């Protein structure tokens, strides 16, 4: 008769326990949320150029050339209260402030940023971060105008900007086909003009525009282009636009980080404000 010595492990039982623990670990891993979910920012936190570094990278900064360009900045709730007098003293003469996102967010620092830039002497404007997967373009245009994105012919207010770029909360093109995206943008632009009498500026990056609209060129005749590219030059522009009006060239400039160049002198900035 076989005899089991005291303290000798029973191998089949240990093997069964090990198998059970391995299965439990696998089940836990499968049921855990994906790591990308933890990286998704909170709704409302998106801002102009948020996806540029991740998708297009950075390749230098502009060099001094013969072309006249006028320095500007863009800000959002991310920057909080902005030191406008410091920026003004450094030569910044125009600014855009995030007003809204989707139909669910307004910038809590909007008054300090939008009015503060104006009060130190800058020409200012407002922008809307588009979320085409939440509501229609026309609905978001109305929300934008109703919450700070309007226009006035005071000579120092720029037309509103549609910030249309990578989706920080999900699929880059917001789950839309290229034709559906073009239709959404068209809806926003038409409603903005109906409400304000001005053609909105379009902020985008060439790579996103190509991927998500099929490099559509139909807005170039009416809507000024604000191109995003962190490099020594603005690069190839989206179809239809022979030149850019504004260029966001860095997210690491002095005082607020996001710095821009207007393609022309201060008189051209005023001309855009005047319409």
PDB file of C-alpha atoms in Angstrom:
ATOM      1  CA  UNK A   1       0.000   0.000   0.000  1.00  0.00           C
ATOM      2  CA  UNK A   2       1.483   3.395  -0.937  1.00  0.00           C
ATOM      3  CA  UNK A   3       2.297   5.642   1.980  1.00  0.00           C
ATOM      4  CA  UNK A   4       2.344   9.434   1.766  1.00  0.00           C
ATOM      5  CA  UNK A   5       4.993  10.921   4.038  1.00  0.00           C
ATOM      6  CA  UNK A   6       3.917  13.803   6.227  1.00  0.00           C
ATOM      7  CA  UNK A   7       4.621  17.155   4.512  1.00  0.00           C
ATOM      8  CA  UNK A   8       4.914  15.759   0.978  1.00  0.00           C
ATOM      9  CA  UNK A   9       2.916  18.005  -1.441  1.00  0.00           C
ATOM     10  CA  UNK A  10       0.087  16.491  -3.456  1.00  0.00           C
ATOM     11  CA  UNK A  11       1.175  17.524  -6.979  1.00  0.00           C
ATOM     12  CA  UNK A  12      -2.200  17.196  -8.814  1.00  0.00           C
ATOM     13  CA  UNK A  13      -3.841  19.520  -6.278  1.00  0.00           C
ATOM     14  CA  UNK A  14      -1.061  22.126  -6.626  1.00  0.00           C
ATOM     15  CA  UNK A  15      -1.296  22.018 -10.416  1.00  0.00           C
ATOM     16  CA  UNK A  16      -5.056  22.578 -10.280  1.00  0.00           C
ATOM     17  CA  UNK A  17      -4.577  25.559  -7.960  1.00  0.00           C
ATOM     18  CA  UNK A  18      -1.984  27.078 -10.321  1.00  0.00           C
ATOM     19  CA  UNK A  19      -4.300  26.685 -13.294  1.00  0.00           C
ATOM     20  CA  UNK A  20      -7.111  28.380 -11.381  1.00  0.00           C
ATOM     21  CA  UNK A  21      -4.908  31.346 -10.426  1.00  0.00           C
ATOM     22  CA  UNK A  22      -3.727  31.776 -14.023  1.00  0.00           C
ATOM     23  CA  UNK A  23      -7.308  31.756 -15.288  1.00  0.00           C
ATOM     24  CA  UNK A  24      -8.300  34.360 -12.682  1.00  0.00           C
ATOM     25  CA  UNK A  25      -5.411  36.642 -13.732  1.00  0.00           C
ATOM     26  CA  UNK A  26      -6.407  36.356 -17.383  1.00  0.00           C
ATOM     27  CA  UNK A  27     -10.046  37.162 -16.585  1.00  0.00           C
ATOM     28  CA  UNK A  28      -8.990  40.217 -14.568  1.00  0.00           C
ATOM     29  CA  UNK A  29      -6.840  41.484 -17.421  1.00  0.00           C
ATOM     30  CA  UNK A  30      -9.615  41.061 -19.951  1.00  0.00           C
ATOM     31  CA  UNK A  31     -12.162  42.857 -17.782  1.00  0.00           C
ATOM     32  CA  UNK A  32      -9.887  45.810 -16.961  1.00  0.00           C
ATOM     33  CA  UNK A  33     -10.468  49.049 -18.927  1.00  0.00           C
ATOM     34  CA  UNK A  34      -8.021  49.631 -21.791  1.00  0.00           C
ATOM     35  CA  UNK A  35      -5.020  51.785 -20.932  1.00  0.00           C
ATOM     36  CA  UNK A  36      -6.107  54.318 -23.570  1.00  0.00           C
ATOM     37  CA  UNK A  37      -9.277  55.031 -21.612  1.00  0.00           C
ATOM     38  CA  UNK A  38      -7.175  56.403 -18.767  1.00  0.00           C
ATOM     39  CA  UNK A  39      -5.416  58.702 -21.238  1.00  0.00           C
ATOM     40  CA  UNK A  40      -8.612  60.214 -22.639  1.00  0.00           C
ATOM     41  CA  UNK A  41      -8.897  63.855 -21.498  1.00  0.00           C
ATOM     42  CA  UNK A  42     -11.976  65.253 -19.818  1.00  0.00           C
ATOM     43  CA  UNK A  43     -14.668  66.670 -22.080  1.00  0.00           C
ATOM     44  CA  UNK A  44     -14.216  70.403 -22.457  1.00  0.00           C
ATOM     45  CA  UNK A  45     -10.438  70.344 -22.067  1.00  0.00           C
ATOM     46  CA  UNK A  46      -9.637  70.335 -25.799  1.00  0.00           C
ATOM     47  CA  UNK A  47      -7.853  73.351 -27.217  1.00  0.00           C
ATOM     48  CA  UNK A  48      -6.435  74.718 -30.442  1.00  0.00           C
ATOM     49  CA  UNK A  49      -3.612  72.474 -31.647  1.00  0.00           C
ATOM     50  CA  UNK A  50      -4.065  69.856 -28.942  1.00  0.00           C
ATOM     51  CA  UNK A  51      -3.311  67.015 -31.345  1.00  0.00           C
ATOM     52  CA  UNK A  52      -0.542  68.573 -33.430  1.00  0.00           C
ATOM     53  CA  UNK A  53       2.469  67.220 -31.541  1.00  0.00           C
ATOM     54  CA  UNK A  54       1.040  63.716 -31.254  1.00  0.00           C
ATOM     55  CA  UNK A  55       0.037  63.447 -34.928  1.00  0.00           C
ATOM     56  CA  UNK A  56       2.381  65.754 -36.856  1.00  0.00           C
ATOM     57  CA  UNK A  57       5.251  66.235 -34.428  1.00  0.00           C
ATOM     58  CA  UNK A  58       7.548  69.233 -34.277  1.00  0.00           C
ATOM     59  CA  UNK A  59      10.352  70.135 -36.673  1.00  0.00           C
ATOM     60  CA  UNK A  60      11.872  73.442 -35.670  1.00  0.00           C
ATOM     61  CA  UNK A  61      10.591  76.988 -35.468  1.00  0.00           C
ATOM     62  CA  UNK A  62      10.203  79.760 -38.054  1.00  0.00           C
ATOM     63  CA  UNK A  63      13.266  81.576 -39.253  1.00  0.00           C
ATOM     64  CA  UNK A  64      13.374  85.330 -39.748  1.00  0.00           C
ATOM     65  CA  UNK A  65      12.645  86.140 -43.380  1.00  0.00           C
ATOM     66  CA  UNK A  66      11.646  88.975 -45.616  1.00  0.00           C
ATOM     67  CA  UNK A  67       7.900  88.431 -45.260  1.00  0.00           C
ATOM     68  CA  UNK A  68       6.091  90.679 -42.809  1.00  0.00           C
ATOM     69  CA  UNK A  69       4.304  88.669 -40.135  1.00  0.00           C
ATOM     70  CA  UNK A  70       2.501  89.802 -37.017  1.00  0.00           C
ATOM     71  CA  UNK A  71       2.763  87.895 -33.744  1.00  0.00           C
ATOM     72  CA  UNK A  72      -0.320  86.547 -31.998  1.00  0.00           C
ATOM     73  CA  UNK A  73      -1.360  84.001 -29.387  1.00  0.00           C
ATOM     74  CA  UNK A  74      -4.264  81.661 -28.763  1.00  0.00           C
ATOM     75  CA  UNK A  75      -5.499  80.754 -25.287  1.00  0.00           C
ATOM     76  CA  UNK A  76      -8.088  78.580 -23.570  1.00  0.00           C
ATOM     77  CA  UNK A  77      -9.186  77.670 -20.060  1.00  0.00           C
ATOM     78  CA  UNK A  78      -5.990  75.607 -19.899  1.00  0.00           C
ATOM     79  CA  UNK A  79      -3.961  78.826 -19.416  1.00  0.00           C
ATOM     80  CA  UNK A  80      -6.203  80.321 -16.723  1.00  0.00           C
ATOM     81  CA  UNK A  81      -5.768  84.044 -16.147  1.00  0.00           C
ATOM     82  CA  UNK A  82      -3.378  85.386 -18.780  1.00  0.00           C
ATOM     83  CA  UNK A  83      -0.711  88.071 -18.263  1.00  0.00           C
ATOM     84  CA  UNK A  84      -1.871  90.218 -21.172  1.00  0.00           C
ATOM     85  CA  UNK A  85       0.314  93.200 -20.364  1.00  0.00           C
ATOM     86  CA  UNK A  86       3.390  90.946 -20.522  1.00  0.00           C
ATOM     87  CA  UNK A  87       2.380  89.613 -23.921  1.00  0.00           C
ATOM     88  CA  UNK A  88       1.588  93.101 -25.214  1.00  0.00           C
ATOM     89  CA  UNK A  89       4.990  94.360 -24.085  1.00  0.00           C
ATOM     90  CA  UNK A  90       6.658  91.458 -25.912  1.00  0.00           C
ATOM     91  CA  UNK A  91       5.115  92.478 -29.235  1.00  0.00           C
ATOM     92  CA  UNK A  92       1.989  90.298 -29.367  1.00  0.00           C
ATOM     93  CA  UNK A  93      -0.789  92.347 -30.995  1.00  0.00           C
ATOM     94  CA  UNK A  94      -3.629  89.882 -31.622  1.00  0.00           C
ATOM     95  CA  UNK A  95      -5.190  86.967 -29.766  1.00  0.00           C
ATOM     96  CA  UNK A  96      -7.856  84.296 -30.029  1.00  0.00           C
ATOM     97  CA  UNK A  97      -9.644  82.857 -26.995  1.00  0.00           C
ATOM     98  CA  UNK A  98     -11.519  79.575 -26.790  1.00  0.00           C
ATOM     99  CA  UNK A  99     -15.174  80.329 -26.116  1.00  0.00           C
ATOM    100  CA  UNK A 100     -16.927  76.987 -26.489  1.00  0.00           C
ATOM    101  CA  UNK A 101     -16.704  73.284 -27.259  1.00  0.00           C
ATOM    102  CA  UNK A 102     -19.535  71.172 -28.648  1.00  0.00           C
ATOM    103  CA  UNK A 103     -22.728  72.344 -26.969  1.00  0.00           C
ATOM    104  CA  UNK A 104     -21.658  71.374 -23.454  1.00  0.00           C
ATOM    105  CA  UNK A 105     -18.732  73.621 -22.510  1.00  0.00           C
ATOM    106  CA  UNK A 106     -17.948  77.310 -22.098  1.00  0.00           C
ATOM    107  CA  UNK A 107     -14.528  78.578 -21.055  1.00  0.00           C
ATOM    108  CA  UNK A 108     -14.684  79.772 -17.413  1.00  0.00           C
ATOM    109  CA  UNK A 109     -11.800  82.173 -18.080  1.00  0.00           C
ATOM    110  CA  UNK A 110     -13.341  83.599 -21.237  1.00  0.00           C
ATOM    111  CA  UNK A 111     -14.083  87.080 -19.859  1.00  0.00           C
ATOM    112  CA  UNK A 112     -10.566  87.591 -18.468  1.00  0.00           C
ATOM    113  CA  UNK A 113      -8.955  86.326 -21.657  1.00  0.00           C
ATOM    114  CA  UNK A 114     -11.233  87.844 -24.314  1.00  0.00           C
ATOM    115  CA  UNK A 115     -11.706  91.213 -22.635  1.00  0.00           C
ATOM    116  CA  UNK A 116      -8.220  91.306 -21.142  1.00  0.00           C
ATOM    117  CA  UNK A 117      -6.531  91.075 -24.527  1.00  0.00           C
ATOM    118  CA  UNK A 118      -8.806  93.819 -25.862  1.00  0.00           C
ATOM    119  CA  UNK A 119      -8.189  96.075 -22.889  1.00  0.00           C
ATOM    120  CA  UNK A 120      -4.404  96.120 -23.379  1.00  0.00           C
ATOM    121  CA  UNK A 121      -4.850  97.101 -27.023  1.00  0.00           C
ATOM    122  CA  UNK A 122      -4.903  93.806 -28.896  1.00  0.00           C
ATOM    123  CA  UNK A 123      -7.194  92.801 -31.742  1.00  0.00           C
ATOM    124  CA  UNK A 124      -9.062  89.771 -30.450  1.00  0.00           C
ATOM    125  CA  UNK A 125     -11.326  86.954 -31.580  1.00  0.00           C
ATOM    126  CA  UNK A 126     -12.972  83.785 -30.273  1.00  0.00           C
ATOM    127  CA  UNK A 127     -12.818  80.153 -31.383  1.00  0.00           C
ATOM    128  CA  UNK A 128     -14.966  77.047 -31.089  1.00  0.00           C
ATOM    129  CA  UNK A 129     -13.563  73.529 -30.670  1.00  0.00           C
ATOM    130  CA  UNK A 130     -15.757  71.384 -32.904  1.00  0.00           C
ATOM    131  CA  UNK A 131     -17.061  67.957 -31.890  1.00  0.00           C
ATOM    132  CA  UNK A 132     -18.879  66.720 -35.005  1.00  0.00           C
ATOM    133  CA  UNK A 133     -19.899  63.482 -33.278  1.00  0.00           C
ATOM    134  CA  UNK A 134     -22.105  65.197 -30.678  1.00  0.00           C
ATOM    135  CA  UNK A 135     -24.441  67.650 -32.440  1.00  0.00           C
ATOM    136  CA  UNK A 136     -24.905  69.222 -35.874  1.00  0.00           C
ATOM    137  CA  UNK A 137     -22.703  71.940 -37.298  1.00  0.00           C
ATOM    138  CA  UNK A 138     -25.513  74.511 -37.268  1.00  0.00           C
ATOM    139  CA  UNK A 139     -26.348  73.704 -33.643  1.00  0.00           C
ATOM    140  CA  UNK A 140     -22.746  74.219 -32.584  1.00  0.00           C
ATOM    141  CA  UNK A 141     -22.481  77.457 -34.559  1.00  0.00           C
ATOM    142  CA  UNK A 142     -25.491  78.811 -32.672  1.00  0.00           C
ATOM    143  CA  UNK A 143     -24.000  77.724 -29.340  1.00  0.00           C
ATOM    144  CA  UNK A 144     -20.734  79.438 -30.231  1.00  0.00           C
ATOM    145  CA  UNK A 145     -22.391  82.731 -31.203  1.00  0.00           C
ATOM    146  CA  UNK A 146     -24.611  82.647 -28.120  1.00  0.00           C
ATOM    147  CA  UNK A 147     -21.616  82.181 -25.797  1.00  0.00           C
ATOM    148  CA  UNK A 148     -19.052  84.737 -26.916  1.00  0.00           C
ATOM    149  CA  UNK A 149     -18.311  83.782 -30.510  1.00  0.00           C
ATOM    150  CA  UNK A 150     -20.122  86.620 -32.240  1.00  0.00           C
ATOM    151  CA  UNK A 151     -18.609  89.492 -34.163  1.00  0.00           C
ATOM    152  CA  UNK A 152     -18.861  93.273 -33.945  1.00  0.00           C
ATOM    153  CA  UNK A 153     -17.638  95.860 -36.408  1.00  0.00           C
ATOM    154  CA  UNK A 154     -15.573  97.784 -33.870  1.00  0.00           C
ATOM    155  CA  UNK A 155     -12.358  97.364 -35.848  1.00  0.00           C
ATOM    156  CA  UNK A 156     -10.752  95.206 -33.150  1.00  0.00           C
ATOM    157  CA  UNK A 157     -12.837  92.029 -33.197  1.00  0.00           C
ATOM    158  CA  UNK A 158     -11.819  89.199 -35.542  1.00  0.00           C
ATOM    159  CA  UNK A 159     -14.344  86.786 -37.055  1.00  0.00           C
ATOM    160  CA  UNK A 160     -14.913  83.568 -35.139  1.00  0.00           C
ATOM    161  CA  UNK A 161     -12.750  80.513 -35.814  1.00  0.00           C
ATOM    162  CA  UNK A 162     -13.878  76.926 -36.288  1.00  0.00           C
ATOM    163  CA  UNK A 163     -11.207  74.705 -34.710  1.00  0.00           C
ATOM    164  CA  UNK A 164     -11.595  71.431 -36.619  1.00  0.00           C
ATOM    165  CA  UNK A 165      -8.860  68.884 -35.895  1.00  0.00           C
ATOM    166  CA  UNK A 166      -8.155  65.489 -34.346  1.00  0.00           C
ATOM    167  CA  UNK A 167     -10.706  64.205 -31.870  1.00  0.00           C
ATOM    168  CA  UNK A 168      -8.998  63.980 -28.453  1.00  0.00           C
ATOM    169  CA  UNK A 169     -11.846  61.855 -27.091  1.00  0.00           C
ATOM    170  CA  UNK A 170     -12.008  59.080 -29.705  1.00  0.00           C
ATOM    171  CA  UNK A 171     -11.689  58.355 -33.416  1.00  0.00           C
ATOM    172  CA  UNK A 172      -9.644  61.068 -35.157  1.00  0.00           C
ATOM    173  CA  UNK A 173     -12.377  61.871 -37.705  1.00  0.00           C
ATOM    174  CA  UNK A 174     -15.211  61.640 -35.136  1.00  0.00           C
ATOM    175  CA  UNK A 175     -16.596  58.522 -36.837  1.00  0.00           C
ATOM    176  CA  UNK A 176     -17.625  60.459 -39.942  1.00  0.00           C
ATOM    177  CA  UNK A 177     -16.967  59.718 -43.585  1.00  0.00           C
ATOM    178  CA  UNK A 178     -15.117  62.377 -45.555  1.00  0.00           C
ATOM    179  CA  UNK A 179     -18.305  63.569 -47.268  1.00  0.00           C
ATOM    180  CA  UNK A 180     -20.199  63.667 -43.969  1.00  0.00           C
ATOM    181  CA  UNK A 181     -17.419  65.732 -42.422  1.00  0.00           C
ATOM    182  CA  UNK A 182     -17.531  68.231 -45.273  1.00  0.00           C
ATOM    183  CA  UNK A 183     -21.296  68.512 -44.815  1.00  0.00           C
ATOM    184  CA  UNK A 184     -20.885  69.096 -41.069  1.00  0.00           C
ATOM    185  CA  UNK A 185     -18.321  71.851 -41.604  1.00  0.00           C
ATOM    186  CA  UNK A 186     -20.485  73.451 -44.288  1.00  0.00           C
ATOM    187  CA  UNK A 187     -23.440  73.486 -41.895  1.00  0.00           C
ATOM    188  CA  UNK A 188     -21.401  75.232 -39.204  1.00  0.00           C
ATOM    189  CA  UNK A 189     -19.965  77.830 -41.580  1.00  0.00           C
ATOM    190  CA  UNK A 190     -23.315  78.645 -43.177  1.00  0.00           C
ATOM    191  CA  UNK A 191     -25.025  79.129 -39.832  1.00  0.00           C
ATOM    192  CA  UNK A 192     -22.183  81.226 -38.451  1.00  0.00           C
ATOM    193  CA  UNK A 193     -22.396  83.556 -41.425  1.00  0.00           C
ATOM    194  CA  UNK A 194     -26.180  83.728 -41.149  1.00  0.00           C
ATOM    195  CA  UNK A 195     -25.864  84.786 -37.507  1.00  0.00           C
ATOM    196  CA  UNK A 196     -22.925  87.218 -37.791  1.00  0.00           C
ATOM    197  CA  UNK A 197     -22.599  88.264 -41.429  1.00  0.00           C
ATOM    198  CA  UNK A 198     -18.960  87.088 -41.415  1.00  0.00           C
ATOM    199  CA  UNK A 199     -17.229  84.055 -42.896  1.00  0.00           C
ATOM    200  CA  UNK A 200     -15.565  82.110 -40.101  1.00  0.00           C
ATOM    201  CA  UNK A 201     -11.870  81.301 -40.101  1.00  0.00           C
ATOM    202  CA  UNK A 202     -10.997  77.587 -40.396  1.00  0.00           C
ATOM    203  CA  UNK A 203      -8.220  76.288 -38.153  1.00  0.00           C
ATOM    204  CA  UNK A 204      -6.869  72.874 -39.137  1.00  0.00           C
ATOM    205  CA  UNK A 205      -3.789  70.808 -39.993  1.00  0.00           C
ATOM    206  CA  UNK A 206      -3.130  69.625 -43.534  1.00  0.00           C
ATOM    207  CA  UNK A 207      -2.768  65.962 -42.546  1.00  0.00           C
ATOM    208  CA  UNK A 208      -6.089  65.954 -40.633  1.00  0.00           C
ATOM    209  CA  UNK A 209      -7.859  67.822 -43.431  1.00  0.00           C
ATOM    210  CA  UNK A 210      -6.606  65.338 -46.000  1.00  0.00           C
ATOM    211  CA  UNK A 211      -7.587  62.294 -43.933  1.00  0.00           C
ATOM    212  CA  UNK A 212     -10.953  63.507 -42.692  1.00  0.00           C
ATOM    213  CA  UNK A 213     -12.337  65.640 -45.557  1.00  0.00           C
ATOM    214  CA  UNK A 214     -10.553  64.016 -48.500  1.00  0.00           C
ATOM    215  CA  UNK A 215      -8.602  67.280 -48.900  1.00  0.00           C
ATOM    216  CA  UNK A 216     -11.750  69.165 -49.851  1.00  0.00           C
ATOM    217  CA  UNK A 217     -11.032  72.545 -51.447  1.00  0.00           C
ATOM    218  CA  UNK A 218     -14.460  74.133 -51.538  1.00  0.00           C
ATOM    219  CA  UNK A 219     -14.142  76.468 -48.544  1.00  0.00           C
ATOM    220  CA  UNK A 220     -10.991  78.270 -49.642  1.00  0.00           C
ATOM    221  CA  UNK A 221     -12.698  81.037 -51.587  1.00  0.00           C
ATOM    222  CA  UNK A 222     -14.579  82.400 -48.569  1.00  0.00           C
ATOM    223  CA  UNK A 223     -13.007  81.159 -45.345  1.00  0.00           C
ATOM    224  CA  UNK A 224      -9.542  82.306 -44.226  1.00  0.00           C
ATOM    225  CA  UNK A 225      -7.128  79.483 -43.329  1.00  0.00           C
ATOM    226  CA  UNK A 226      -5.381  79.200 -39.989  1.00  0.00           C
ATOM    227  CA  UNK A 227      -2.854  76.408 -40.468  1.00  0.00           C
ATOM    228  CA  UNK A 228      -1.298  74.331 -37.682  1.00  0.00           C
ATOM    229  CA  UNK A 229       2.293  73.187 -38.150  1.00  0.00           C
ATOM    230  CA  UNK A 230       5.131  73.274 -35.636  1.00  0.00           C
ATOM    231  CA  UNK A 231       8.048  73.666 -38.005  1.00  0.00           C
ATOM    232  CA  UNK A 232      10.243  76.201 -39.779  1.00  0.00           C
ATOM    233  CA  UNK A 233       7.506  76.843 -42.361  1.00  0.00           C
ATOM    234  CA  UNK A 234       3.774  76.121 -42.713  1.00  0.00           C
ATOM    235  CA  UNK A 235       4.374  73.375 -45.293  1.00  0.00           C
ATOM    236  CA  UNK A 236       1.879  72.201 -47.876  1.00  0.00           C
ATOM    237  CA  UNK A 237      -1.529  73.789 -47.372  1.00  0.00           C
ATOM    238  CA  UNK A 238      -4.889  72.032 -47.735  1.00  0.00           C
ATOM    239  CA  UNK A 239      -6.446  72.009 -51.209  1.00  0.00           C
ATOM    240  CA  UNK A 240      -7.843  75.290 -52.492  1.00  0.00           C
ATOM    241  CA  UNK A 241      -5.891  77.676 -50.269  1.00  0.00           C
ATOM    242  CA  UNK A 242      -3.045  79.387 -52.102  1.00  0.00           C
ATOM    243  CA  UNK A 243      -1.863  81.057 -48.880  1.00  0.00           C
ATOM    244  CA  UNK A 244      -2.542  80.952 -45.147  1.00  0.00           C
ATOM    245  CA  UNK A 245      -3.927  83.862 -43.153  1.00  0.00           C
ATOM    246  CA  UNK A 246      -2.631  82.666 -39.774  1.00  0.00           C
ATOM    247  CA  UNK A 247      -0.155  80.016 -38.724  1.00  0.00           C
ATOM    248  CA  UNK A 248       0.102  78.357 -35.320  1.00  0.00           C
ATOM    249  CA  UNK A 249       3.805  77.530 -35.248  1.00  0.00           C
ATOM    250  CA  UNK A 250       4.488  76.420 -31.660  1.00  0.00           C
ATOM    251  CA  UNK A 251       2.933  75.280 -28.399  1.00  0.00           C
ATOM    252  CA  UNK A 252       5.984  76.229 -26.365  1.00  0.00           C
ATOM    253  CA  UNK A 253       6.346  79.975 -26.863  1.00  0.00           C
ATOM    254  CA  UNK A 254       6.821  82.566 -24.110  1.00  0.00           C
ATOM    255  CA  UNK A 255       4.162  83.356 -21.495  1.00  0.00           C
ATOM    256  CA  UNK A 256       1.277  81.212 -22.840  1.00  0.00           C
ATOM    257  CA  UNK A 257       2.896  78.635 -25.112  1.00  0.00           C
ATOM    258  CA  UNK A 258       0.617  78.731 -28.157  1.00  0.00           C
ATOM    259  CA  UNK A 259       2.002  81.355 -30.538  1.00  0.00           C
ATOM    260  CA  UNK A 260       0.921  82.282 -34.034  1.00  0.00           C
ATOM    261  CA  UNK A 261       1.918  84.445 -36.963  1.00  0.00           C
ATOM    262  CA  UNK A 262      -0.452  86.510 -39.072  1.00  0.00           C
ATOM    263  CA  UNK A 263       0.545  86.518 -42.736  1.00  0.00           C
ATOM    264  CA  UNK A 264       0.974  90.279 -43.105  1.00  0.00           C
ATOM    265  CA  UNK A 265       1.403  93.444 -41.096  1.00  0.00           C
ATOM    266  CA  UNK A 266      -0.880  94.800 -38.397  1.00  0.00           C
ATOM    267  CA  UNK A 267      -2.865  96.628 -41.077  1.00  0.00           C
ATOM    268  CA  UNK A 268      -3.878  93.236 -42.506  1.00  0.00           C
ATOM    269  CA  UNK A 269      -5.002  92.054 -39.080  1.00  0.00           C
ATOM    270  CA  UNK A 270      -7.181  95.154 -38.827  1.00  0.00           C
ATOM    271  CA  UNK A 271      -8.513  94.521 -42.340  1.00  0.00           C
ATOM    272  CA  UNK A 272      -9.677  91.038 -41.305  1.00  0.00           C
ATOM    273  CA  UNK A 273     -11.324  92.514 -38.221  1.00  0.00           C
ATOM    274  CA  UNK A 274     -13.133  95.092 -40.330  1.00  0.00           C
ATOM    275  CA  UNK A 275     -14.302  92.556 -42.881  1.00  0.00           C
TER     276      UNK A 275
END
